Amino acid sequence: MKWQEVRELYPNKFVKIEVIKSHIVDEKEYVDEVAVIKAIEDSKEAMKEFIKCKNKEIIYSTKNKEFIIDVVKHIGIRRGI
């Protein structure tokens, strides 16, 4: 499902989605297609669902016109011996 379709079906809500298709340009991931897992009514419930997210699952507000994710490289933690 396209992001615009999700916005029309669930206006002004949070949704738990799985990213199906996306592309990366200049360290930003542009989400092209998603699968809606669940519509969420309020921010408290959204935070609880956020903690449970796995793999490509994301909580996102349908107030956002575009679905763009900043790509951050994971450097990891080093410790001295």
mmCIF file with all atom_site columns, C-alpha atoms in Angstrom:
data_model
loop_
_atom_site.group_PDB
_atom_site.id
_atom_site.type_symbol
_atom_site.label_atom_id
_atom_site.label_alt_id
_atom_site.label_comp_id
_atom_site.label_asym_id
_atom_site.label_entity_id
_atom_site.label_seq_id
_atom_site.pdbx_PDB_ins_code
_atom_site.Cartn_x
_atom_site.Cartn_y
_atom_site.Cartn_z
_atom_site.occupancy
_atom_site.B_iso_or_equiv
_atom_site.pdbx_formal_charge
_atom_site.auth_seq_id
_atom_site.auth_comp_id
_atom_site.auth_asym_id
_atom_site.auth_atom_id
_atom_site.pdbx_PDB_model_num
ATOM 1  C CA . MET A 1 1  ? 0.000  0.000  0.000  1.00 0.00 ? 1  MET A CA 1
ATOM 2  C CA . LYS A 1 2  ? 1.290  3.495  -0.804 1.00 0.00 ? 2  LYS A CA 1
ATOM 3  C CA . TRP A 1 3  ? 1.799  5.991  2.041  1.00 0.00 ? 3  TRP A CA 1
ATOM 4  C CA . GLN A 1 4  ? -0.839 8.351  0.628  1.00 0.00 ? 4  GLN A CA 1
ATOM 5  C CA . GLU A 1 5  ? -3.416 5.525  0.795  1.00 0.00 ? 5  GLU A CA 1
ATOM 6  C CA . VAL A 1 6  ? -2.528 4.877  4.447  1.00 0.00 ? 6  VAL A CA 1
ATOM 7  C CA . ARG A 1 7  ? -2.946 8.583  5.220  1.00 0.00 ? 7  ARG A CA 1
ATOM 8  C CA . GLU A 1 8  ? -6.405 8.579  3.641  1.00 0.00 ? 8  GLU A CA 1
ATOM 9  C CA . LEU A 1 9  ? -7.549 5.426  5.476  1.00 0.00 ? 9  LEU A CA 1
ATOM 10 C CA . TYR A 1 10 ? -6.163 6.458  8.896  1.00 0.00 ? 10 TYR A CA 1
ATOM 11 C CA . PRO A 1 11 ? -6.183 10.286 9.085  1.00 0.00 ? 11 PRO A CA 1
ATOM 12 C CA . ASN A 1 12 ? -4.425 11.888 12.080 1.00 0.00 ? 12 ASN A CA 1
ATOM 13 C CA . LYS A 1 13 ? -3.452 8.594  13.691 1.00 0.00 ? 13 LYS A CA 1
ATOM 14 C CA . PHE A 1 14 ? -0.303 6.671  14.412 1.00 0.00 ? 14 PHE A CA 1
ATOM 15 C CA . VAL A 1 15 ? 0.110  3.446  12.465 1.00 0.00 ? 15 VAL A CA 1
ATOM 16 C CA . LYS A 1 16 ? 2.344  0.469  13.034 1.00 0.00 ? 16 LYS A CA 1
ATOM 17 C CA . ILE A 1 17 ? 3.612  -0.538 9.622  1.00 0.00 ? 17 ILE A CA 1
ATOM 18 C CA . GLU A 1 18 ? 6.117  -2.835 7.989  1.00 0.00 ? 18 GLU A CA 1
ATOM 19 C CA . VAL A 1 19 ? 8.249  -1.342 5.222  1.00 0.00 ? 19 VAL A CA 1
ATOM 20 C CA . ILE A 1 20 ? 7.792  -3.437 2.076  1.00 0.00 ? 20 ILE A CA 1
ATOM 21 C CA . LYS A 1 21 ? 9.668  -1.338 -0.473 1.00 0.00 ? 21 LYS A CA 1
ATOM 22 C CA . SER A 1 22 ? 11.972 1.674  -0.128 1.00 0.00 ? 22 SER A CA 1
ATOM 23 C CA . HIS A 1 23 ? 14.961 3.363  -1.717 1.00 0.00 ? 23 HIS A CA 1
ATOM 24 C CA . ILE A 1 24 ? 17.871 5.371  -0.285 1.00 0.00 ? 24 ILE A CA 1
ATOM 25 C CA . VAL A 1 25 ? 19.077 8.717  -1.617 1.00 0.00 ? 25 VAL A CA 1
ATOM 26 C CA . ASP A 1 26 ? 21.671 10.867 0.194  1.00 0.00 ? 26 ASP A CA 1
ATOM 27 C CA . GLU A 1 27 ? 21.370 9.099  3.571  1.00 0.00 ? 27 GLU A CA 1
ATOM 28 C CA . LYS A 1 28 ? 17.565 9.253  3.541  1.00 0.00 ? 28 LYS A CA 1
ATOM 29 C CA . GLU A 1 29 ? 15.317 6.243  3.088  1.00 0.00 ? 29 GLU A CA 1
ATOM 30 C CA . TYR A 1 30 ? 12.209 7.037  1.053  1.00 0.00 ? 30 TYR A CA 1
ATOM 31 C CA . VAL A 1 31 ? 9.461  4.533  1.824  1.00 0.00 ? 31 VAL A CA 1
ATOM 32 C CA . ASP A 1 32 ? 7.513  3.551  -1.289 1.00 0.00 ? 32 ASP A CA 1
ATOM 33 C CA . GLU A 1 33 ? 5.270  0.747  -0.061 1.00 0.00 ? 33 GLU A CA 1
ATOM 34 C CA . VAL A 1 34 ? 4.077  -0.398 3.377  1.00 0.00 ? 34 VAL A CA 1
ATOM 35 C CA . ALA A 1 35 ? 1.858  -2.992 5.024  1.00 0.00 ? 35 ALA A CA 1
ATOM 36 C CA . VAL A 1 36 ? -0.311 -1.663 7.852  1.00 0.00 ? 36 VAL A CA 1
ATOM 37 C CA . ILE A 1 37 ? -0.139 -3.863 10.928 1.00 0.00 ? 37 ILE A CA 1
ATOM 38 C CA . LYS A 1 38 ? -2.255 -1.758 13.261 1.00 0.00 ? 38 LYS A CA 1
ATOM 39 C CA . ALA A 1 39 ? -3.844 1.687  13.616 1.00 0.00 ? 39 ALA A CA 1
ATOM 40 C CA . ILE A 1 40 ? -3.055 3.368  16.937 1.00 0.00 ? 40 ILE A CA 1
ATOM 41 C CA . GLU A 1 41 ? -5.286 5.954  18.604 1.00 0.00 ? 41 GLU A CA 1
ATOM 42 C CA . ASP A 1 42 ? -2.981 7.839  20.989 1.00 0.00 ? 42 ASP A CA 1
ATOM 43 C CA . SER A 1 43 ? 0.676  8.578  21.716 1.00 0.00 ? 43 SER A CA 1
ATOM 44 C CA . LYS A 1 44 ? 0.834  6.422  24.871 1.00 0.00 ? 44 LYS A CA 1
ATOM 45 C CA . GLU A 1 45 ? -0.256 3.344  22.960 1.00 0.00 ? 45 GLU A CA 1
ATOM 46 C CA . ALA A 1 46 ? 2.110  4.317  20.120 1.00 0.00 ? 46 ALA A CA 1
ATOM 47 C CA . MET A 1 47 ? 5.049  4.336  22.543 1.00 0.00 ? 47 MET A CA 1
ATOM 48 C CA . LYS A 1 48 ? 4.107  0.894  23.902 1.00 0.00 ? 48 LYS A CA 1
ATOM 49 C CA . GLU A 1 49 ? 3.930  -0.466 20.352 1.00 0.00 ? 49 GLU A CA 1
ATOM 50 C CA . PHE A 1 50 ? 7.217  1.238  19.457 1.00 0.00 ? 50 PHE A CA 1
ATOM 51 C CA . ILE A 1 51 ? 8.996  -0.754 22.165 1.00 0.00 ? 51 ILE A CA 1
ATOM 52 C CA . LYS A 1 52 ? 7.660  -3.991 20.634 1.00 0.00 ? 52 LYS A CA 1
ATOM 53 C CA . CYS A 1 53 ? 8.745  -3.163 17.045 1.00 0.00 ? 53 CYS A CA 1
ATOM 54 C CA . LYS A 1 54 ? 10.932 -5.700 15.248 1.00 0.00 ? 54 LYS A CA 1
ATOM 55 C CA . ASN A 1 55 ? 12.938 -5.679 12.000 1.00 0.00 ? 55 ASN A CA 1
ATOM 56 C CA . LYS A 1 56 ? 11.283 -3.343 9.471  1.00 0.00 ? 56 LYS A CA 1
ATOM 57 C CA . GLU A 1 57 ? 8.335  -2.383 11.723 1.00 0.00 ? 57 GLU A CA 1
ATOM 58 C CA . ILE A 1 58 ? 7.900  1.318  12.421 1.00 0.00 ? 58 ILE A CA 1
ATOM 59 C CA . ILE A 1 59 ? 5.408  3.542  14.231 1.00 0.00 ? 59 ILE A CA 1
ATOM 60 C CA . TYR A 1 60 ? 4.670  6.641  12.159 1.00 0.00 ? 60 TYR A CA 1
ATOM 61 C CA . SER A 1 61 ? 2.113  9.442  12.224 1.00 0.00 ? 61 SER A CA 1
ATOM 62 C CA . THR A 1 62 ? -0.193 9.884  9.258  1.00 0.00 ? 62 THR A CA 1
ATOM 63 C CA . LYS A 1 63 ? 0.093  13.648 9.777  1.00 0.00 ? 63 LYS A CA 1
ATOM 64 C CA . ASN A 1 64 ? 3.385  13.397 7.852  1.00 0.00 ? 64 ASN A CA 1
ATOM 65 C CA . LYS A 1 65 ? 2.872  13.962 4.125  1.00 0.00 ? 65 LYS A CA 1
ATOM 66 C CA . GLU A 1 66 ? 5.962  11.980 3.145  1.00 0.00 ? 66 GLU A CA 1
ATOM 67 C CA . PHE A 1 67 ? 7.502  8.892  4.706  1.00 0.00 ? 67 PHE A CA 1
ATOM 68 C CA . ILE A 1 68 ? 11.232 9.606  4.926  1.00 0.00 ? 68 ILE A CA 1
ATOM 69 C CA . ILE A 1 69 ? 13.656 8.025  7.405  1.00 0.00 ? 69 ILE A CA 1
ATOM 70 C CA . ASP A 1 70 ? 17.117 9.414  8.186  1.00 0.00 ? 70 ASP A CA 1
ATOM 71 C CA . VAL A 1 71 ? 19.706 6.675  7.701  1.00 0.00 ? 71 VAL A CA 1
ATOM 72 C CA . VAL A 1 72 ? 22.247 6.660  10.534 1.00 0.00 ? 72 VAL A CA 1
ATOM 73 C CA . LYS A 1 73 ? 25.325 4.485  10.304 1.00 0.00 ? 73 LYS A CA 1
ATOM 74 C CA . HIS A 1 74 ? 25.838 2.360  13.399 1.00 0.00 ? 74 HIS A CA 1
ATOM 75 C CA . ILE A 1 75 ? 29.439 2.745  14.515 1.00 0.00 ? 75 ILE A CA 1
ATOM 76 C CA . GLY A 1 76 ? 29.189 0.504  17.557 1.00 0.00 ? 76 GLY A CA 1
ATOM 77 C CA . ILE A 1 77 ? 30.905 0.811  20.910 1.00 0.00 ? 77 ILE A CA 1
ATOM 78 C CA . ARG A 1 78 ? 34.575 0.148  21.437 1.00 0.00 ? 78 ARG A CA 1
ATOM 79 C CA . ARG A 1 79 ? 36.168 -0.452 24.759 1.00 0.00 ? 79 ARG A CA 1
ATOM 80 C CA . GLY A 1 80 ? 39.777 -0.471 25.780 1.00 0.00 ? 80 GLY A CA 1
ATOM 81 C CA . ILE A 1 81 ? 41.492 -3.615 26.939 1.00 0.00 ? 81 ILE A CA 1
#
